[in-house]
Every structure is written in structure tokens, then in C-alpha cells.
């Protein structure tokens, strides 16, 4: 085998090692309930979180985020907590909230502390500040089943916009008017690790 092919195999092995170390699962069926966020101001319910370059869902039990635009990728280093804050590698990385998109509709966004939309590396989940505002994002969707490739909780046809099950509705950041049971259930999501250096986005 020549050096070029050895080098290519080495780069491929390195890339796979990075994915495995990041705890990323590629192309797995989504069989865990996901969160549907509720806007206390408009009453809108959305199960899709918009980043600048991707759409994601939040798995209910683990709090992990899943890229559902394109191939479904579970990003195990990204966790959303009961207060809708997000961590990457246990360090703060913005928050989830409703905002008005470029079409004038309410949508769920992953935002930095300054209100700009987060951009992610769709393989590792590493977040960066895109510098874009929610109003720069158009054609947002709320029904996760229109994007999820495979799940028994949606219709059998992948990504066909089925009615979908597997949704747990949680209130937005303020939680105004949320039933007490939902607030208690939200508290079951993972707790933020407090002992690490803070990551500001």
C-alpha cells in the first residue's frame, strides 16, 4: 500500500476517532420522546430548535440535542436543561427560546447570550456565534416529524410531516401558565454542572 493510501486511511481513522470521542451517534432511529416547547405569549408549540445552519430536537430524558436536518445525528456533548439553558462539554453554550423568524412567525431558536443565533459543527456539536438574528432565518418548521428520518413515534414514511407522537410539551423560559406537573417533569432533565470553567456564547 502506498503512502498516499496509508495517509488517507490514517485521516479517516482519526476522523472516526473524533466522532467516537465526541459521543456522536450517526443515523440512529429516534425512539425517545422529544421536547415540544410552548410559547406562553402566542400559545405556539414547536418541537424543532433552529440553529443558524441546522434544525435540531431535544430528547426528553437525556436532554441531548439531535441534528434532524439531513442525516439524524445525536450530539451527546450537547445538553439542554430544565431552564432551557444549553451546555457543550458541560460548559454553558447559550439557551433555547422563542423568537420571531424572518417570516414574522414564532419559532424556537438556539441563541447566544447576546440574542444572536448559534451555529454548530453538525458532527461534533461545537457551537459558535453566527452573528445572525432570528429574523435572518426563514422557512422555519415546528413539526419534528417533517425532518426526522426514522422514528416509530412518527408515521412510517420518513420525514413526511406525519402527525407524530413522542412529544413532551414543556413551557418556555418563563413557564407562565404551565401546569405544575409539567414544571415538575421539566426538573427531571439533567442538572447543570457548576464546577467547570464557564463558556460564554
PDB file of C-alpha atoms in Angstrom:
ATOM      1  CA  UNK A   1       0.000   0.000   0.000  1.00  0.00           C
ATOM      2  CA  UNK A   2       1.460   3.359  -0.965  1.00  0.00           C
ATOM      3  CA  UNK A   3       1.995   6.253   1.408  1.00  0.00           C
ATOM      4  CA  UNK A   4      -0.922   8.225  -0.049  1.00  0.00           C
ATOM      5  CA  UNK A   5      -3.427   5.485   0.734  1.00  0.00           C
ATOM      6  CA  UNK A   6      -1.921   4.976   4.195  1.00  0.00           C
ATOM      7  CA  UNK A   7      -2.277   8.709   4.823  1.00  0.00           C
ATOM      8  CA  UNK A   8      -5.910   8.663   3.685  1.00  0.00           C
ATOM      9  CA  UNK A   9      -6.694   5.713   5.951  1.00  0.00           C
ATOM     10  CA  UNK A  10      -4.997   7.495   8.813  1.00  0.00           C
ATOM     11  CA  UNK A  11      -7.086  10.630   8.289  1.00  0.00           C
ATOM     12  CA  UNK A  12     -10.280   8.541   8.093  1.00  0.00           C
ATOM     13  CA  UNK A  13      -9.388   6.699  11.297  1.00  0.00           C
ATOM     14  CA  UNK A  14      -8.640   9.996  13.008  1.00  0.00           C
ATOM     15  CA  UNK A  15     -11.979  11.448  11.927  1.00  0.00           C
ATOM     16  CA  UNK A  16     -13.834   8.383  13.201  1.00  0.00           C
ATOM     17  CA  UNK A  17     -11.943   8.580  16.483  1.00  0.00           C
ATOM     18  CA  UNK A  18     -13.002  12.212  16.893  1.00  0.00           C
ATOM     19  CA  UNK A  19     -16.642  11.265  16.314  1.00  0.00           C
ATOM     20  CA  UNK A  20     -16.463   8.383  18.781  1.00  0.00           C
ATOM     21  CA  UNK A  21     -14.748  10.522  21.410  1.00  0.00           C
ATOM     22  CA  UNK A  22     -17.398  13.179  20.946  1.00  0.00           C
ATOM     23  CA  UNK A  23     -20.039  10.571  21.683  1.00  0.00           C
ATOM     24  CA  UNK A  24     -21.824  11.198  18.400  1.00  0.00           C
ATOM     25  CA  UNK A  25     -24.316   8.638  17.114  1.00  0.00           C
ATOM     26  CA  UNK A  26     -24.983   8.752  13.375  1.00  0.00           C
ATOM     27  CA  UNK A  27     -28.189   7.779  11.632  1.00  0.00           C
ATOM     28  CA  UNK A  28     -29.920   6.066  14.554  1.00  0.00           C
ATOM     29  CA  UNK A  29     -33.732   5.890  14.727  1.00  0.00           C
ATOM     30  CA  UNK A  30     -35.203   8.397  17.174  1.00  0.00           C
ATOM     31  CA  UNK A  31     -37.140   6.290  19.689  1.00  0.00           C
ATOM     32  CA  UNK A  32     -37.063   8.657  22.669  1.00  0.00           C
ATOM     33  CA  UNK A  33     -39.692  11.329  23.306  1.00  0.00           C
ATOM     34  CA  UNK A  34     -38.585  14.816  22.377  1.00  0.00           C
ATOM     35  CA  UNK A  35     -39.488  18.163  23.882  1.00  0.00           C
ATOM     36  CA  UNK A  36     -42.092  20.418  22.307  1.00  0.00           C
ATOM     37  CA  UNK A  37     -41.580  23.945  23.593  1.00  0.00           C
ATOM     38  CA  UNK A  38     -44.623  26.101  24.299  1.00  0.00           C
ATOM     39  CA  UNK A  39     -44.651  29.876  23.859  1.00  0.00           C
ATOM     40  CA  UNK A  40     -46.588  31.450  26.729  1.00  0.00           C
ATOM     41  CA  UNK A  41     -47.196  34.622  24.691  1.00  0.00           C
ATOM     42  CA  UNK A  42     -48.633  33.144  21.489  1.00  0.00           C
ATOM     43  CA  UNK A  43     -49.566  29.610  22.565  1.00  0.00           C
ATOM     44  CA  UNK A  44     -47.403  28.206  19.750  1.00  0.00           C
ATOM     45  CA  UNK A  45     -45.917  24.730  20.168  1.00  0.00           C
ATOM     46  CA  UNK A  46     -42.639  23.884  18.405  1.00  0.00           C
ATOM     47  CA  UNK A  47     -40.563  20.732  18.601  1.00  0.00           C
ATOM     48  CA  UNK A  48     -37.775  21.956  16.302  1.00  0.00           C
ATOM     49  CA  UNK A  49     -34.890  24.121  17.543  1.00  0.00           C
ATOM     50  CA  UNK A  50     -33.353  26.333  14.889  1.00  0.00           C
ATOM     51  CA  UNK A  51     -29.620  26.970  14.764  1.00  0.00           C
ATOM     52  CA  UNK A  52     -28.132  29.159  12.033  1.00  0.00           C
ATOM     53  CA  UNK A  53     -27.163  26.176   9.908  1.00  0.00           C
ATOM     54  CA  UNK A  54     -29.260  23.278  11.210  1.00  0.00           C
ATOM     55  CA  UNK A  55     -32.505  22.131  12.786  1.00  0.00           C
ATOM     56  CA  UNK A  56     -32.414  20.103  15.984  1.00  0.00           C
ATOM     57  CA  UNK A  57     -34.663  18.388  18.503  1.00  0.00           C
ATOM     58  CA  UNK A  58     -34.119  17.921  22.236  1.00  0.00           C
ATOM     59  CA  UNK A  59     -34.516  14.390  23.613  1.00  0.00           C
ATOM     60  CA  UNK A  60     -36.665  14.475  26.720  1.00  0.00           C
ATOM     61  CA  UNK A  61     -34.976  12.014  29.070  1.00  0.00           C
ATOM     62  CA  UNK A  62     -31.325  12.699  28.266  1.00  0.00           C
ATOM     63  CA  UNK A  63     -31.615  16.369  27.257  1.00  0.00           C
ATOM     64  CA  UNK A  64     -29.302  15.621  24.315  1.00  0.00           C
ATOM     65  CA  UNK A  65     -29.739  17.539  21.087  1.00  0.00           C
ATOM     66  CA  UNK A  66     -30.177  15.760  17.757  1.00  0.00           C
ATOM     67  CA  UNK A  67     -29.493  17.302  14.360  1.00  0.00           C
ATOM     68  CA  UNK A  68     -32.502  16.364  12.212  1.00  0.00           C
ATOM     69  CA  UNK A  69     -31.753  18.410   9.092  1.00  0.00           C
ATOM     70  CA  UNK A  70     -30.056  15.908   6.824  1.00  0.00           C
ATOM     71  CA  UNK A  71     -28.953  12.666   8.471  1.00  0.00           C
ATOM     72  CA  UNK A  72     -30.109  12.449  12.097  1.00  0.00           C
ATOM     73  CA  UNK A  73     -27.105  12.856  14.420  1.00  0.00           C
ATOM     74  CA  UNK A  74     -27.296  12.568  18.212  1.00  0.00           C
ATOM     75  CA  UNK A  75     -24.881  15.086  19.767  1.00  0.00           C
ATOM     76  CA  UNK A  76     -24.164  13.677  23.198  1.00  0.00           C
ATOM     77  CA  UNK A  77     -21.907  16.565  24.235  1.00  0.00           C
ATOM     78  CA  UNK A  78     -24.840  18.996  23.855  1.00  0.00           C
ATOM     79  CA  UNK A  79     -27.395  19.016  26.672  1.00  0.00           C
ATOM     80  CA  UNK A  80     -30.452  21.206  27.256  1.00  0.00           C
ATOM     81  CA  UNK A  81     -31.545  21.700  30.872  1.00  0.00           C
ATOM     82  CA  UNK A  82     -34.867  22.368  32.567  1.00  0.00           C
ATOM     83  CA  UNK A  83     -34.303  26.144  32.443  1.00  0.00           C
ATOM     84  CA  UNK A  84     -33.720  25.876  28.651  1.00  0.00           C
ATOM     85  CA  UNK A  85     -30.007  26.636  29.001  1.00  0.00           C
ATOM     86  CA  UNK A  86     -27.603  24.642  26.826  1.00  0.00           C
ATOM     87  CA  UNK A  87     -24.208  23.205  27.671  1.00  0.00           C
ATOM     88  CA  UNK A  88     -21.437  21.914  25.439  1.00  0.00           C
ATOM     89  CA  UNK A  89     -18.919  19.638  27.173  1.00  0.00           C
ATOM     90  CA  UNK A  90     -20.599  20.682  30.463  1.00  0.00           C
ATOM     91  CA  UNK A  91     -19.920  24.378  29.844  1.00  0.00           C
ATOM     92  CA  UNK A  92     -22.654  26.997  29.189  1.00  0.00           C
ATOM     93  CA  UNK A  93     -23.407  27.480  25.494  1.00  0.00           C
ATOM     94  CA  UNK A  94     -26.452  29.717  25.145  1.00  0.00           C
ATOM     95  CA  UNK A  95     -30.137  28.998  25.649  1.00  0.00           C
ATOM     96  CA  UNK A  96     -33.329  27.945  23.872  1.00  0.00           C
ATOM     97  CA  UNK A  97     -36.144  30.455  23.442  1.00  0.00           C
ATOM     98  CA  UNK A  98     -38.926  31.592  21.140  1.00  0.00           C
ATOM     99  CA  UNK A  99     -38.287  34.487  18.774  1.00  0.00           C
ATOM    100  CA  UNK A 100     -39.862  35.854  15.606  1.00  0.00           C
ATOM    101  CA  UNK A 101     -38.322  34.435  12.446  1.00  0.00           C
ATOM    102  CA  UNK A 102     -37.819  36.195   9.127  1.00  0.00           C
ATOM    103  CA  UNK A 103     -41.362  35.314   8.054  1.00  0.00           C
ATOM    104  CA  UNK A 104     -42.826  37.017  11.124  1.00  0.00           C
ATOM    105  CA  UNK A 105     -43.752  33.701  12.771  1.00  0.00           C
ATOM    106  CA  UNK A 106     -42.833  32.436  16.253  1.00  0.00           C
ATOM    107  CA  UNK A 107     -40.130  29.778  16.171  1.00  0.00           C
ATOM    108  CA  UNK A 108     -37.736  28.169  18.636  1.00  0.00           C
ATOM    109  CA  UNK A 109     -34.100  29.246  18.371  1.00  0.00           C
ATOM    110  CA  UNK A 110     -30.800  28.336  19.991  1.00  0.00           C
ATOM    111  CA  UNK A 111     -29.461  31.739  20.983  1.00  0.00           C
ATOM    112  CA  UNK A 112     -26.290  33.212  22.417  1.00  0.00           C
ATOM    113  CA  UNK A 113     -26.404  35.452  25.478  1.00  0.00           C
ATOM    114  CA  UNK A 114     -26.484  38.468  23.126  1.00  0.00           C
ATOM    115  CA  UNK A 115     -29.544  37.154  21.235  1.00  0.00           C
ATOM    116  CA  UNK A 116     -27.819  36.036  18.040  1.00  0.00           C
ATOM    117  CA  UNK A 117     -28.394  32.563  16.605  1.00  0.00           C
ATOM    118  CA  UNK A 118     -25.898  29.811  17.375  1.00  0.00           C
ATOM    119  CA  UNK A 119     -24.166  27.963  14.539  1.00  0.00           C
ATOM    120  CA  UNK A 120     -22.911  24.431  15.150  1.00  0.00           C
ATOM    121  CA  UNK A 121     -20.465  21.933  13.807  1.00  0.00           C
ATOM    122  CA  UNK A 122     -23.006  19.268  12.833  1.00  0.00           C
ATOM    123  CA  UNK A 123     -20.580  16.409  13.558  1.00  0.00           C
ATOM    124  CA  UNK A 124     -19.104  17.436  16.914  1.00  0.00           C
ATOM    125  CA  UNK A 125     -21.833  19.798  18.085  1.00  0.00           C
ATOM    126  CA  UNK A 126     -19.359  22.575  18.867  1.00  0.00           C
ATOM    127  CA  UNK A 127     -21.294  25.870  18.945  1.00  0.00           C
ATOM    128  CA  UNK A 128     -20.136  29.234  17.643  1.00  0.00           C
ATOM    129  CA  UNK A 129     -21.816  32.624  17.276  1.00  0.00           C
ATOM    130  CA  UNK A 130     -23.181  33.049  13.739  1.00  0.00           C
ATOM    131  CA  UNK A 131     -23.803  36.776  14.235  1.00  0.00           C
ATOM    132  CA  UNK A 132     -27.249  36.293  12.652  1.00  0.00           C
ATOM    133  CA  UNK A 133     -30.525  37.354  14.251  1.00  0.00           C
ATOM    134  CA  UNK A 134     -33.629  35.142  14.400  1.00  0.00           C
ATOM    135  CA  UNK A 135     -35.198  37.490  11.844  1.00  0.00           C
ATOM    136  CA  UNK A 136     -32.489  36.413   9.374  1.00  0.00           C
ATOM    137  CA  UNK A 137     -33.815  32.825   9.463  1.00  0.00           C
ATOM    138  CA  UNK A 138     -36.789  31.969   7.214  1.00  0.00           C
ATOM    139  CA  UNK A 139     -38.841  28.844   6.442  1.00  0.00           C
ATOM    140  CA  UNK A 140     -38.677  27.517   9.997  1.00  0.00           C
ATOM    141  CA  UNK A 141     -40.741  24.454  10.942  1.00  0.00           C
ATOM    142  CA  UNK A 142     -42.245  23.234  14.210  1.00  0.00           C
ATOM    143  CA  UNK A 143     -43.242  19.623  13.478  1.00  0.00           C
ATOM    144  CA  UNK A 144     -40.177  17.464  14.100  1.00  0.00           C
ATOM    145  CA  UNK A 145     -41.693  14.574  12.154  1.00  0.00           C
ATOM    146  CA  UNK A 146     -41.240  16.557   8.948  1.00  0.00           C
ATOM    147  CA  UNK A 147     -37.473  16.279   9.496  1.00  0.00           C
ATOM    148  CA  UNK A 148     -36.782  13.094  11.476  1.00  0.00           C
ATOM    149  CA  UNK A 149     -35.530  10.323   9.190  1.00  0.00           C
ATOM    150  CA  UNK A 150     -36.781   7.333  11.163  1.00  0.00           C
ATOM    151  CA  UNK A 151     -38.915   7.018  14.282  1.00  0.00           C
ATOM    152  CA  UNK A 152     -41.744   4.737  15.347  1.00  0.00           C
ATOM    153  CA  UNK A 153     -43.170   7.827  17.049  1.00  0.00           C
ATOM    154  CA  UNK A 154     -43.903   9.381  13.648  1.00  0.00           C
ATOM    155  CA  UNK A 155     -45.585   7.974  10.565  1.00  0.00           C
ATOM    156  CA  UNK A 156     -43.798   5.104   8.839  1.00  0.00           C
ATOM    157  CA  UNK A 157     -42.717   7.342   5.958  1.00  0.00           C
ATOM    158  CA  UNK A 158     -39.515   9.186   6.914  1.00  0.00           C
ATOM    159  CA  UNK A 159     -39.806  12.953   7.094  1.00  0.00           C
ATOM    160  CA  UNK A 160     -43.288  13.077   5.593  1.00  0.00           C
ATOM    161  CA  UNK A 161     -44.770  15.509   8.080  1.00  0.00           C
ATOM    162  CA  UNK A 162     -46.836  12.906   9.903  1.00  0.00           C
ATOM    163  CA  UNK A 163     -48.896  13.751  12.938  1.00  0.00           C
ATOM    164  CA  UNK A 164     -46.181  12.347  15.135  1.00  0.00           C
ATOM    165  CA  UNK A 165     -46.181  11.159  18.697  1.00  0.00           C
ATOM    166  CA  UNK A 166     -43.281  11.138  21.090  1.00  0.00           C
ATOM    167  CA  UNK A 167     -43.675  14.739  22.106  1.00  0.00           C
ATOM    168  CA  UNK A 168     -43.466  16.104  25.640  1.00  0.00           C
ATOM    169  CA  UNK A 169     -44.669  19.691  25.873  1.00  0.00           C
ATOM    170  CA  UNK A 170     -42.702  21.949  28.176  1.00  0.00           C
ATOM    171  CA  UNK A 171     -43.208  25.652  28.846  1.00  0.00           C
ATOM    172  CA  UNK A 172     -40.822  28.302  27.569  1.00  0.00           C
ATOM    173  CA  UNK A 173     -38.232  30.081  29.732  1.00  0.00           C
ATOM    174  CA  UNK A 174     -40.806  31.901  31.862  1.00  0.00           C
ATOM    175  CA  UNK A 175     -43.102  28.910  32.190  1.00  0.00           C
ATOM    176  CA  UNK A 176     -46.108  31.210  32.516  1.00  0.00           C
ATOM    177  CA  UNK A 177     -49.327  29.274  32.971  1.00  0.00           C
ATOM    178  CA  UNK A 178     -47.587  25.898  32.827  1.00  0.00           C
ATOM    179  CA  UNK A 179     -49.306  23.069  34.724  1.00  0.00           C
ATOM    180  CA  UNK A 180     -47.469  22.089  37.882  1.00  0.00           C
ATOM    181  CA  UNK A 181     -46.948  18.572  36.558  1.00  0.00           C
ATOM    182  CA  UNK A 182     -45.003  19.916  33.576  1.00  0.00           C
ATOM    183  CA  UNK A 183     -42.785  22.028  35.797  1.00  0.00           C
ATOM    184  CA  UNK A 184     -42.014  19.002  37.949  1.00  0.00           C
ATOM    185  CA  UNK A 185     -41.330  16.878  34.876  1.00  0.00           C
ATOM    186  CA  UNK A 186     -39.002  19.542  33.467  1.00  0.00           C
ATOM    187  CA  UNK A 187     -36.956  19.322  36.651  1.00  0.00           C
ATOM    188  CA  UNK A 188     -36.107  15.722  35.755  1.00  0.00           C
ATOM    189  CA  UNK A 189     -33.823  16.900  32.951  1.00  0.00           C
ATOM    190  CA  UNK A 190     -30.094  16.844  33.784  1.00  0.00           C
ATOM    191  CA  UNK A 191     -28.711  19.395  36.208  1.00  0.00           C
ATOM    192  CA  UNK A 192     -26.037  21.862  35.120  1.00  0.00           C
ATOM    193  CA  UNK A 193     -22.505  21.049  36.183  1.00  0.00           C
ATOM    194  CA  UNK A 194     -21.311  24.012  38.228  1.00  0.00           C
ATOM    195  CA  UNK A 195     -17.675  23.148  38.802  1.00  0.00           C
ATOM    196  CA  UNK A 196     -16.329  23.784  35.320  1.00  0.00           C
ATOM    197  CA  UNK A 197     -14.943  26.890  33.609  1.00  0.00           C
ATOM    198  CA  UNK A 198     -17.840  28.799  32.052  1.00  0.00           C
ATOM    199  CA  UNK A 199     -18.167  29.003  28.256  1.00  0.00           C
ATOM    200  CA  UNK A 200     -19.838  32.226  27.146  1.00  0.00           C
ATOM    201  CA  UNK A 201     -21.809  32.370  23.912  1.00  0.00           C
TER     202      UNK A 201
END
